[in-house]
Structure formats: C-alpha cells, structure tokens
C-alpha cells in the first residue's frame, strides 16, 4: 500500500472534521457527554423541553425561561393544511421517512424567510420544526392505520402530547416516562452520519430546511436510524426466545449484518443502549408482554458469544417504541423527530464557524483515454 493510500480513511473513520462544543463520545469508557452533562445523569431527569433548550442555548433553562420555552413549543405544534394534505394523499406504500422528508421540505418551501441565515431566524426555524415534527409523525401513524389525525393539545407537555396525538388518549405515567427518556436519549449524538450530512449542507451556506432534509435522508438508511425498524422486524422474524441463538448464528455464518448491533465509535457498549434496556424491561413488565425483551436478550447473548458485538441505541429502543404503540415502520420517524434538536444545534454551530466541507478522493480510475468523434 502506498503512503497516499494509507491516508484514505474509508467512512471518514476517526477523522476530526470540525470543532464542536455540543457533544462528545468516548467509545472506550464508554460515555456520551452533551453540553458537559453525562447522558446517564440527564437521560431520565430532563424533560424533552429542557434537553432541547440545553442543545440550542448551551445551558439548562429554569423557572420562567423553561415555562416560556415550553409554551413557545406548544404554540407551534399545529401543521399547515398543505402538509396534512400531503400526508393524506401520498401513496400508502411510500416510505414513512420519505413522507416526513417531503413534509419538512414543504414547510421550508412555504417559509418566506427560508433563506434568512441569521442565528435568530435559524433558532425560530429550529423551534418550529422541533414542535411540528411530532405532529407530522403522529398524523402519519394515524393515517396509516385509517384513523383521523388528532390535533395537538397545548395544555400537555411535548412528550405527553406526542403520545396523545398518537393514540388519542393521555398516556399513563410509566409510558410517558419511558417515552420522554427515549426522546432525550436520542436527541443528540455528536458527529453521526445524519448530523454530518446537515453540516455539509450548511457548509455550502444553503438554508436550514435543506440541511434538515439532508439529515432526514441520511438517518433513513438502515445502517443509521433505519436500523430501529429493522431491529423490531428481526425480533419478529426470530419469533421466540429459543430461536434467537440459531437465528444469530445462521445470520453470522451467512455474513449478514444484524440490525441494532455494532457501532462505529462504541465498541465496548453504547451507554444509551444500557438505559434503553432497562426501559424495555420495565415496559415489558408494565404491558405484560415480555416476549420481545426475552428474544432480544437471547439474541444479545448469542451475538456476544459469537462475535462480541454490542447492541446499539436502536436495539432495545425498538421494543420501547413498539410497546408504546408505534408501528414497525414509524420508529425511524420518531428518532428523526427528536434528533431535530441535535441537528439544529449543529446547524447553528456550523453557520457560526463555517468552512466549506469538501474532502478529496483517491482517484483509482483510468487516465489517458482518447475520445474518437463519431463523425470521423
Ligand atoms: N452484525 C454483524 N456483524 C457486524 C455488525 C452487525 N450489526 N456490525 C459490525 N459487524 C462486524 C463487521 O462485519 C466487521 O466484522 P469483520 O471485521 O469480521 O469484517 C466488524 O464487526 C466491524 O464492523 P464494521 O462494518 O467495520 O463497522 P462500521 O463502523 O463500519 O459500521 C455499523 C458500524 C454501520 C453501525 C455496523 O455495525 C452495522 O451495520 N450495524 C447494523 C446497523 C445498525 O444497527 N445501525 C445503527 C447504528 S446506531 C445509529 O445510527 C442510530
């Protein structure tokens, strides 16, 4: 291998592309620090509103500041009729993430200030999309089940209202706590693929919405956020705990990747997965339905014994969201609807210290070919 080839970092593995004060991961400890706080400290103690404020303004809100911010989010939840029309007229076989991507793009195309790149206006857009994306996702879920969307209730907090829009009923406290913690755990994760996609778009000085649409496109993929839907499908394919070990061993012998396992940065364990495993166990008990948790546990053990590969955030989160009533193909949409908070923080940071993101490629193609015109 030449010195030049040695410089290629396939998948940009380990490359530091920019400075950031938002979050950092240490895969060896393992730990995830967000705005100075260990995720294990804040996952179950912060509301989604507090987490979003922390991401956007770098500090935790208290008292009136938190109340005002929560009210602002609640006041922006309604989605325009044009977006509802798109949700109800898009072909039913469309991928729910493609529909979410289209809905967000339409909100952007309808914003007369879409190309205002100032901090103030980008914050306005961030808060607006953070408030609206759950309304879109809950409406998608209900339309998919042949039900009418439920209008947001401004008297409810962000997470409670999200579940209310999904089911039409106020959630019980155990479900609400599990959901809120899941939203907080997913809200931000350093330079993951979708966040990087957002920053690449900002790097060209394109607008906030174009950046978020790129993020949605990236997180849709099965190697990223799309893995949550696939993890739940895998548990269903396995069918019962006793079949987990042979399922995993057969898949590995066929060189298949198993969804919900592995991570580029965490090799010794994803701290979010540990929290979500506890939540999945609690939800299984409270819903009296432990089969998915038992299957997941058996498959985790089989994977550990065979390849020592860790479950990532999506593995047990799939069970939590499924128990909460989200359909199999809607879970990535939920992830995108909370990651908007982290994307927004990165978008603001990128605008404030921007340089066009433009790496190089090691050319492996031909040279010296001659084109012969057809006229000769
Ligand atoms: N199933 C089976 N084997 C795996 C898995 C898996 N899920 N993940 C990694 N491996 C194996 C690889 O085959 C490779 O083995 P080898 O050295 O024998 O060839 C080794 O572990 C290293 O894996 P890489 O592919 O080099 O890891 P990379 O950092 O490129 O990929 C990724 C990370 C994409 C997350 C990968 O683990 C994967 O495909 N996982 C399944 C999809 C998934 O769950 N994605 C969600 C990630 S978290 C998130 O984005 C929300």
Short mmCIF file of C-alpha atoms and ligand atoms in Angstrom, two decimals:
data_model
loop_
_atom_site.label_atom_id
_atom_site.label_comp_id
_atom_site.label_asym_id
_atom_site.label_seq_id
_atom_site.Cartn_x
_atom_site.Cartn_y
_atom_site.Cartn_z
CA UNK A 1 0.00 0.00 0.00
CA UNK A 2 1.36 3.43 -0.94
CA UNK A 3 1.66 6.29 1.54
CA UNK A 4 -1.15 8.04 -0.34
CA UNK A 5 -3.48 5.04 0.01
CA UNK A 6 -2.74 4.90 3.71
CA UNK A 7 -4.24 8.36 4.01
CA UNK A 8 -7.68 7.25 2.81
CA UNK A 9 -9.99 6.85 5.80
CA UNK A 10 -12.89 4.85 4.39
CA UNK A 11 -16.07 6.11 6.05
CA UNK A 12 -14.01 9.06 7.42
CA UNK A 13 -13.27 6.74 10.36
CA UNK A 14 -11.70 8.69 13.22
CA UNK A 15 -11.43 11.96 11.24
CA UNK A 16 -11.99 15.18 13.22
CA UNK A 17 -13.91 17.33 10.71
CA UNK A 18 -14.63 20.37 12.91
CA UNK A 19 -14.60 21.69 16.47
CA UNK A 20 -17.81 21.36 18.47
CA UNK A 21 -18.94 22.21 21.99
CA UNK A 22 -22.19 20.26 21.70
CA UNK A 23 -21.34 16.64 22.42
CA UNK A 24 -18.52 14.14 22.59
CA UNK A 25 -18.27 10.36 22.75
CA UNK A 26 -15.54 8.29 24.33
CA UNK A 27 -16.06 4.81 22.97
CA UNK A 28 -13.58 3.24 25.39
CA UNK A 29 -15.16 4.32 28.69
CA UNK A 30 -17.86 4.34 27.11
CA UNK A 31 -19.50 7.71 27.64
CA UNK A 32 -21.58 10.35 25.87
CA UNK A 33 -21.26 13.92 27.13
CA UNK A 34 -23.79 16.54 25.99
CA UNK A 35 -23.11 20.21 26.79
CA UNK A 36 -20.99 19.00 29.72
CA UNK A 37 -23.53 16.54 31.13
CA UNK A 38 -23.10 12.77 31.09
CA UNK A 39 -26.09 11.27 29.26
CA UNK A 40 -26.54 8.82 32.16
CA UNK A 41 -27.07 11.80 34.50
CA UNK A 42 -29.63 13.56 32.33
CA UNK A 43 -31.45 10.81 30.41
CA UNK A 44 -34.21 10.28 32.93
CA UNK A 45 -34.06 13.59 34.78
CA UNK A 46 -34.55 16.08 31.92
CA UNK A 47 -37.77 16.75 30.08
CA UNK A 48 -37.57 16.91 26.29
CA UNK A 49 -38.09 20.69 26.51
CA UNK A 50 -35.11 21.04 28.88
CA UNK A 51 -32.94 18.86 26.65
CA UNK A 52 -33.85 20.88 23.55
CA UNK A 53 -33.16 24.16 25.32
CA UNK A 54 -29.82 22.82 26.55
CA UNK A 55 -28.86 21.85 23.00
CA UNK A 56 -29.96 25.12 21.42
CA UNK A 57 -28.78 27.59 24.10
CA UNK A 58 -25.93 25.64 25.78
CA UNK A 59 -27.48 25.99 29.23
CA UNK A 60 -30.29 24.38 31.20
CA UNK A 61 -33.43 26.51 31.49
CA UNK A 62 -35.08 27.18 34.85
CA UNK A 63 -38.27 28.88 36.09
CA UNK A 64 -39.89 31.31 33.68
CA UNK A 65 -37.35 30.64 30.94
CA UNK A 66 -38.36 26.97 30.86
CA UNK A 67 -42.07 27.83 31.05
CA UNK A 68 -41.79 30.34 28.21
CA UNK A 69 -39.82 27.92 26.06
CA UNK A 70 -42.31 25.09 26.72
CA UNK A 71 -45.20 27.39 25.85
CA UNK A 72 -43.47 28.53 22.69
CA UNK A 73 -43.00 24.91 21.56
CA UNK A 74 -46.61 24.06 22.44
CA UNK A 75 -47.92 27.06 20.48
CA UNK A 76 -46.17 25.93 17.29
CA UNK A 77 -47.37 22.32 17.09
CA UNK A 78 -50.15 22.76 14.53
CA UNK A 79 -49.14 21.82 10.99
CA UNK A 80 -50.39 23.68 7.90
CA UNK A 81 -53.30 22.16 5.97
CA UNK A 82 -51.00 21.84 2.92
CA UNK A 83 -48.79 19.46 4.93
CA UNK A 84 -51.78 17.46 6.20
CA UNK A 85 -52.93 17.20 2.58
CA UNK A 86 -49.54 15.76 1.55
CA UNK A 87 -49.68 13.25 4.42
CA UNK A 88 -53.12 12.03 3.45
CA UNK A 89 -52.60 11.93 -0.32
CA UNK A 90 -49.11 10.41 -0.62
CA UNK A 91 -49.34 6.78 -1.83
CA UNK A 92 -49.77 4.46 1.17
CA UNK A 93 -46.80 2.35 0.07
CA UNK A 94 -44.42 5.35 0.30
CA UNK A 95 -41.68 5.00 2.91
CA UNK A 96 -42.78 6.97 6.02
CA UNK A 97 -39.37 8.67 6.12
CA UNK A 98 -39.81 9.81 2.50
CA UNK A 99 -43.14 11.33 3.52
CA UNK A 100 -41.60 13.05 6.57
CA UNK A 101 -38.78 14.37 4.36
CA UNK A 102 -41.35 15.75 1.92
CA UNK A 103 -43.44 17.33 4.68
CA UNK A 104 -40.44 19.13 6.18
CA UNK A 105 -39.36 20.25 2.74
CA UNK A 106 -42.84 21.69 2.12
CA UNK A 107 -42.71 23.61 5.41
CA UNK A 108 -39.37 25.03 4.24
CA UNK A 109 -40.63 25.90 0.76
CA UNK A 110 -43.60 27.72 2.35
CA UNK A 111 -41.42 29.83 4.68
CA UNK A 112 -40.87 33.30 3.15
CA UNK A 113 -37.75 33.65 5.35
CA UNK A 114 -36.27 30.30 4.37
CA UNK A 115 -33.06 31.91 3.13
CA UNK A 116 -32.53 34.14 6.16
CA UNK A 117 -29.37 32.60 7.65
CA UNK A 118 -29.19 34.72 10.83
CA UNK A 119 -28.98 33.00 14.23
CA UNK A 120 -32.32 34.46 15.32
CA UNK A 121 -34.14 33.15 12.31
CA UNK A 122 -32.44 29.77 12.41
CA UNK A 123 -33.45 29.43 16.07
CA UNK A 124 -37.02 30.26 15.10
CA UNK A 125 -36.90 27.54 12.42
CA UNK A 126 -35.34 25.05 14.84
CA UNK A 127 -38.05 25.56 17.47
CA UNK A 128 -40.76 25.50 14.83
CA UNK A 129 -39.64 22.16 13.33
CA UNK A 130 -38.99 20.64 16.78
CA UNK A 131 -42.59 21.48 17.67
CA UNK A 132 -44.09 20.33 14.36
CA UNK A 133 -42.25 17.11 13.52
CA UNK A 134 -44.06 15.05 16.23
CA UNK A 135 -47.41 16.31 14.88
CA UNK A 136 -46.39 15.13 11.41
CA UNK A 137 -45.21 11.73 12.67
CA UNK A 138 -48.28 11.11 14.84
CA UNK A 139 -50.56 12.12 11.94
CA UNK A 140 -48.66 9.78 9.58
CA UNK A 141 -49.09 6.95 12.05
CA UNK A 142 -52.84 7.50 12.41
CA UNK A 143 -53.44 7.98 8.68
CA UNK A 144 -51.56 4.74 8.04
CA UNK A 145 -53.99 2.97 10.42
CA UNK A 146 -57.02 4.54 8.70
CA UNK A 147 -57.68 6.98 11.55
CA UNK A 148 -58.05 10.76 11.56
CA UNK A 149 -55.10 12.75 12.93
CA UNK A 150 -55.52 14.08 16.48
CA UNK A 151 -54.92 17.82 16.92
CA UNK A 152 -52.19 18.77 19.39
CA UNK A 153 -53.23 19.73 22.91
CA UNK A 154 -51.27 22.84 24.01
CA UNK A 155 -52.00 22.08 27.68
CA UNK A 156 -49.79 18.97 27.52
CA UNK A 157 -46.00 18.79 27.61
CA UNK A 158 -44.09 17.83 24.47
CA UNK A 159 -43.80 14.08 25.15
CA UNK A 160 -47.27 13.69 26.67
CA UNK A 161 -48.84 15.49 23.72
CA UNK A 162 -46.84 13.34 21.27
CA UNK A 163 -48.33 10.12 22.71
CA UNK A 164 -51.74 11.78 22.96
CA UNK A 165 -51.61 12.64 19.23
CA UNK A 166 -50.60 9.03 18.51
CA UNK A 167 -53.35 7.25 20.47
CA UNK A 168 -55.98 9.94 21.15
CA UNK A 169 -55.60 9.26 24.87
CA UNK A 170 -53.41 10.67 27.60
CA UNK A 171 -50.61 8.18 28.32
CA UNK A 172 -50.17 6.50 31.69
CA UNK A 173 -47.21 7.76 33.74
CA UNK A 174 -44.99 4.70 33.09
CA UNK A 175 -45.40 5.00 29.31
CA UNK A 176 -44.86 8.74 29.45
CA UNK A 177 -41.66 8.46 31.47
CA UNK A 178 -40.28 5.77 29.14
CA UNK A 179 -41.09 7.84 26.06
CA UNK A 180 -39.66 11.07 27.41
CA UNK A 181 -36.42 9.33 28.38
CA UNK A 182 -36.22 7.75 24.92
CA UNK A 183 -36.66 11.14 23.24
CA UNK A 184 -33.94 12.65 25.44
CA UNK A 185 -31.58 9.73 24.75
CA UNK A 186 -31.97 10.16 21.00
CA UNK A 187 -31.90 13.97 20.85
CA UNK A 188 -28.19 14.36 20.10
CA UNK A 189 -25.24 12.16 19.21
CA UNK A 190 -22.16 14.09 18.08
CA UNK A 191 -20.93 13.68 14.50
CA UNK A 192 -23.17 10.82 13.42
CA UNK A 193 -23.92 10.41 9.71
CA UNK A 194 -27.12 12.49 9.62
CA UNK A 195 -25.64 15.32 11.67
CA UNK A 196 -22.63 15.34 9.38
CA UNK A 197 -24.99 15.48 6.38
CA UNK A 198 -26.70 18.52 7.95
CA UNK A 199 -23.35 20.23 8.48
CA UNK A 200 -22.18 19.51 4.93
CA UNK A 201 -25.27 21.30 3.58
CA UNK A 202 -24.77 24.28 5.92
CA UNK A 203 -21.14 24.32 4.76
CA UNK A 204 -22.31 25.48 1.34
CA UNK A 205 -24.33 28.29 3.02
CA UNK A 206 -27.54 26.68 1.92
CA UNK A 207 -30.58 27.11 4.20
CA UNK A 208 -31.74 25.49 7.46
CA UNK A 209 -34.51 23.41 5.84
CA UNK A 210 -32.25 21.99 3.11
CA UNK A 211 -29.88 20.92 5.85
CA UNK A 212 -32.61 19.16 7.88
CA UNK A 213 -33.94 17.44 4.77
CA UNK A 214 -30.43 16.08 4.16
CA UNK A 215 -30.36 14.87 7.78
CA UNK A 216 -33.69 13.08 7.35
CA UNK A 217 -32.41 11.46 4.15
CA UNK A 218 -29.29 10.21 5.95
CA UNK A 219 -30.98 8.94 9.10
CA UNK A 220 -33.48 6.96 6.99
CA UNK A 221 -30.75 4.49 5.98
CA UNK A 222 -30.65 1.01 7.57
CA UNK A 223 -27.06 1.48 8.76
CA UNK A 224 -28.20 4.55 10.75
CA UNK A 225 -31.67 5.38 12.16
CA UNK A 226 -33.42 2.94 9.84
CA UNK A 227 -31.93 0.14 11.94
CA UNK A 228 -34.58 0.64 14.64
CA UNK A 229 -37.42 -0.55 12.40
CA UNK A 230 -35.25 -3.42 11.15
CA UNK A 231 -34.33 -4.46 14.70
CA UNK A 232 -38.01 -4.88 15.58
CA UNK A 233 -38.58 -6.80 12.33
CA UNK A 234 -35.69 -9.06 13.32
CA UNK A 235 -37.25 -9.79 16.74
CA UNK A 236 -40.47 -10.70 14.93
CA UNK A 237 -38.60 -12.90 12.45
CA UNK A 238 -36.92 -14.71 15.33
CA UNK A 239 -40.36 -15.33 16.84
CA UNK A 240 -39.45 -16.89 20.20
CA UNK A 241 -36.51 -16.75 22.65
CA UNK A 242 -35.36 -20.33 21.93
CA UNK A 243 -34.91 -19.46 18.24
CA UNK A 244 -32.67 -16.43 18.89
CA UNK A 245 -29.35 -18.28 19.12
CA UNK A 246 -29.73 -20.31 15.91
CA UNK A 247 -31.06 -17.20 14.11
CA UNK A 248 -28.00 -15.15 15.09
CA UNK A 249 -25.55 -17.95 14.30
CA UNK A 250 -27.10 -18.61 10.88
CA UNK A 251 -27.10 -14.90 10.01
CA UNK A 252 -23.45 -14.55 11.04
CA UNK A 253 -22.39 -17.63 9.10
CA UNK A 254 -24.10 -16.07 6.06
CA UNK A 255 -22.12 -12.84 6.67
CA UNK A 256 -25.33 -10.90 7.33
CA UNK A 257 -25.35 -7.72 9.41
CA UNK A 258 -27.86 -7.87 12.25
CA UNK A 259 -29.76 -4.63 12.82
CA UNK A 260 -29.35 -2.94 16.18
CA UNK A 261 -25.85 -4.33 16.69
CA UNK A 262 -22.48 -2.63 16.25
CA UNK A 263 -21.30 0.95 16.30
CA UNK A 264 -18.51 2.90 14.66
CA UNK A 265 -17.40 4.60 17.88
CA UNK A 266 -18.68 2.44 20.75
CA UNK A 267 -17.02 -0.94 20.67
CA UNK A 268 -17.41 -1.73 24.38
CA UNK A 269 -21.06 -0.71 24.80
CA UNK A 270 -23.43 2.12 23.92
CA UNK A 271 -24.39 3.97 27.13
CA UNK A 272 -27.79 4.79 25.64
CA UNK A 273 -28.47 1.11 24.98
CA UNK A 274 -27.94 0.31 28.67
CA UNK A 275 -30.60 2.88 29.64
CA UNK A 276 -32.96 1.62 26.95
CA UNK A 277 -32.50 -2.00 28.01
CA UNK A 278 -33.78 -1.05 31.49
CA UNK A 279 -36.69 0.83 29.92
CA UNK A 280 -37.56 -2.09 27.61
CA UNK A 281 -37.62 -4.42 30.62
CA UNK A 282 -39.88 -2.02 32.56
CA UNK A 283 -42.21 -1.58 29.60
CA UNK A 284 -42.41 -5.34 29.07
CA UNK A 285 -43.47 -5.77 32.69
CA UNK A 286 -45.96 -2.92 32.70
CA UNK A 287 -47.51 -4.05 29.38
CA UNK A 288 -47.47 -7.73 30.40
CA UNK A 289 -45.70 -8.63 27.16
CA UNK A 290 -42.15 -9.84 27.74
CA UNK A 291 -41.57 -11.92 24.58
CA UNK A 292 -39.73 -9.19 22.67
CA UNK A 293 -37.46 -8.39 25.58
CA UNK A 294 -36.66 -12.08 26.09
CA UNK A 295 -35.92 -12.58 22.39
CA UNK A 296 -33.67 -9.50 22.42
CA UNK A 297 -31.81 -10.69 25.50
CA UNK A 298 -31.16 -14.13 23.98
CA UNK A 299 -30.01 -12.62 20.68
CA UNK A 300 -27.75 -10.18 22.54
CA UNK A 301 -26.13 -13.07 24.40
CA UNK A 302 -25.71 -15.10 21.21
CA UNK A 303 -24.09 -12.12 19.46
CA UNK A 304 -21.78 -11.55 22.44
CA UNK A 305 -20.68 -15.19 22.44
CA UNK A 306 -20.19 -15.38 18.67
CA UNK A 307 -18.66 -12.00 17.74
CA UNK A 308 -18.70 -9.89 20.90
CA UNK A 309 -20.60 -7.11 19.10
CA UNK A 310 -22.64 -4.74 21.26
CA UNK A 311 -26.30 -3.72 20.94
CA UNK A 312 -26.56 -0.08 19.89
CA UNK A 313 -29.19 2.52 20.81
CA UNK A 314 -31.75 1.13 18.35
CA UNK A 315 -31.78 -2.41 19.72
CA UNK A 316 -33.86 -2.00 22.89
CA UNK A 317 -35.42 1.31 21.79
CA UNK A 318 -37.29 -0.69 19.13
CA UNK A 319 -39.05 -2.64 21.90
CA UNK A 320 -39.81 0.51 23.91
CA UNK A 321 -41.41 2.30 20.95
CA UNK A 322 -43.26 -0.81 19.81
CA UNK A 323 -44.77 -1.28 23.28
CA UNK A 324 -45.80 2.38 23.22
CA UNK A 325 -47.86 1.73 20.09
CA UNK A 326 -45.65 2.96 17.24
CA UNK A 327 -45.95 0.82 14.12
CA UNK A 328 -42.98 -1.12 12.82
CA UNK A 329 -42.28 1.32 10.00
CA UNK A 330 -42.71 4.51 12.05
CA UNK A 331 -39.89 4.25 14.58
CA UNK A 332 -37.20 5.91 12.48
CA UNK A 333 -39.61 8.81 12.07
CA UNK A 334 -39.79 9.14 15.87
CA UNK A 335 -35.98 9.16 16.01
CA UNK A 336 -35.82 11.93 13.40
CA UNK A 337 -38.47 13.92 15.26
CA UNK A 338 -36.28 14.10 18.37
CA UNK A 339 -32.88 14.30 16.62
CA UNK A 340 -34.10 17.58 15.09
CA UNK A 341 -32.96 19.16 18.38
CA UNK A 342 -29.38 17.93 17.95
CA UNK A 343 -29.30 18.66 14.22
CA UNK A 344 -30.44 22.22 14.94
CA UNK A 345 -27.67 22.79 17.48
CA UNK A 346 -25.10 21.58 14.94
CA UNK A 347 -26.60 23.67 12.15
CA UNK A 348 -26.31 26.82 14.29
CA UNK A 349 -22.77 25.93 15.30
CA UNK A 350 -21.73 25.26 11.70
CA UNK A 351 -23.08 28.61 10.45
CA UNK A 352 -21.09 30.33 13.19
CA UNK A 353 -17.76 28.78 12.30
CA UNK A 354 -18.20 27.77 8.71
CA UNK A 355 -15.82 26.49 6.14
CA UNK A 356 -16.99 24.64 3.03
CA UNK A 357 -16.76 20.89 3.75
CA UNK A 358 -15.00 19.47 0.75
CA UNK A 359 -12.82 16.37 1.15
CA UNK A 360 -10.83 14.72 -1.63
CA UNK A 361 -10.92 11.26 -3.16
CA UNK A 362 -8.04 8.98 -4.03
CA UNK A 363 -8.51 8.51 -7.78
CA UNK A 364 -8.48 4.84 -8.86
CA UNK A 365 -9.89 5.35 -12.37
CA UNK A 366 -8.20 5.37 -15.76
CA UNK A 367 -6.19 8.16 -17.45
CA UNK A 368 -5.14 8.91 -21.00
CA UNK A 369 -8.24 7.62 -22.80
CA UNK A 370 -8.95 9.32 -26.15
CA UNK A 371 -12.41 10.19 -27.41
CA UNK A 372 -12.97 9.48 -31.11
CA UNK A 373 -15.78 11.57 -32.56
CA UNK A 374 -18.48 9.59 -34.39
CA UNK A 375 -18.07 11.94 -37.40
CA UNK A 376 -14.60 10.59 -38.20
N1 LIG B 1 -23.93 -7.64 12.52
C1 LIG B 1 -22.93 -8.48 12.24
N2 LIG B 1 -21.63 -8.14 12.18
C2 LIG B 1 -21.35 -6.85 12.44
C3 LIG B 1 -22.34 -5.91 12.74
C4 LIG B 1 -23.67 -6.34 12.79
N3 LIG B 1 -24.66 -5.49 13.07
N4 LIG B 1 -21.78 -4.71 12.95
C5 LIG B 1 -20.45 -4.89 12.77
N5 LIG B 1 -20.21 -6.17 12.44
C6 LIG B 1 -18.89 -6.75 12.17
C7 LIG B 1 -18.46 -6.47 10.75
O1 LIG B 1 -18.92 -7.46 9.86
C8 LIG B 1 -16.98 -6.44 10.91
O2 LIG B 1 -16.54 -7.78 11.03
P1 LIG B 1 -15.19 -8.26 10.32
O3 LIG B 1 -14.10 -7.45 10.96
O4 LIG B 1 -15.14 -9.73 10.63
O5 LIG B 1 -15.36 -7.95 8.87
C9 LIG B 1 -16.77 -5.80 12.27
O6 LIG B 1 -17.95 -6.09 13.01
C10 LIG B 1 -16.55 -4.29 12.21
O7 LIG B 1 -17.69 -3.72 11.59
P2 LIG B 1 -17.66 -2.52 10.56
O8 LIG B 1 -18.65 -2.81 9.45
O9 LIG B 1 -16.26 -2.19 10.15
O10 LIG B 1 -18.22 -1.37 11.42
P3 LIG B 1 -18.59 0.09 10.93
O11 LIG B 1 -18.08 1.01 11.95
O12 LIG B 1 -18.16 0.35 9.53
O13 LIG B 1 -20.17 0.05 10.92
C11 LIG B 1 -22.37 -0.01 11.70
C12 LIG B 1 -20.93 0.41 12.01
C13 LIG B 1 -22.79 0.55 10.35
C14 LIG B 1 -23.27 0.57 12.78
C15 LIG B 1 -22.45 -1.55 11.69
O14 LIG B 1 -22.14 -2.04 12.97
C16 LIG B 1 -23.80 -2.06 11.24
O15 LIG B 1 -24.03 -2.21 10.04
N6 LIG B 1 -24.74 -2.31 12.19
C17 LIG B 1 -26.10 -2.72 11.83
C18 LIG B 1 -26.96 -1.50 11.51
C19 LIG B 1 -27.27 -0.68 12.75
O16 LIG B 1 -27.69 -1.21 13.77
N7 LIG B 1 -27.11 0.64 12.63
C20 LIG B 1 -27.47 1.58 13.71
C21 LIG B 1 -26.23 2.23 14.26
S1 LIG B 1 -26.61 3.31 15.59
C22 LIG B 1 -27.44 4.57 14.86
O17 LIG B 1 -27.10 5.08 13.84
C23 LIG B 1 -28.69 5.06 15.45
#
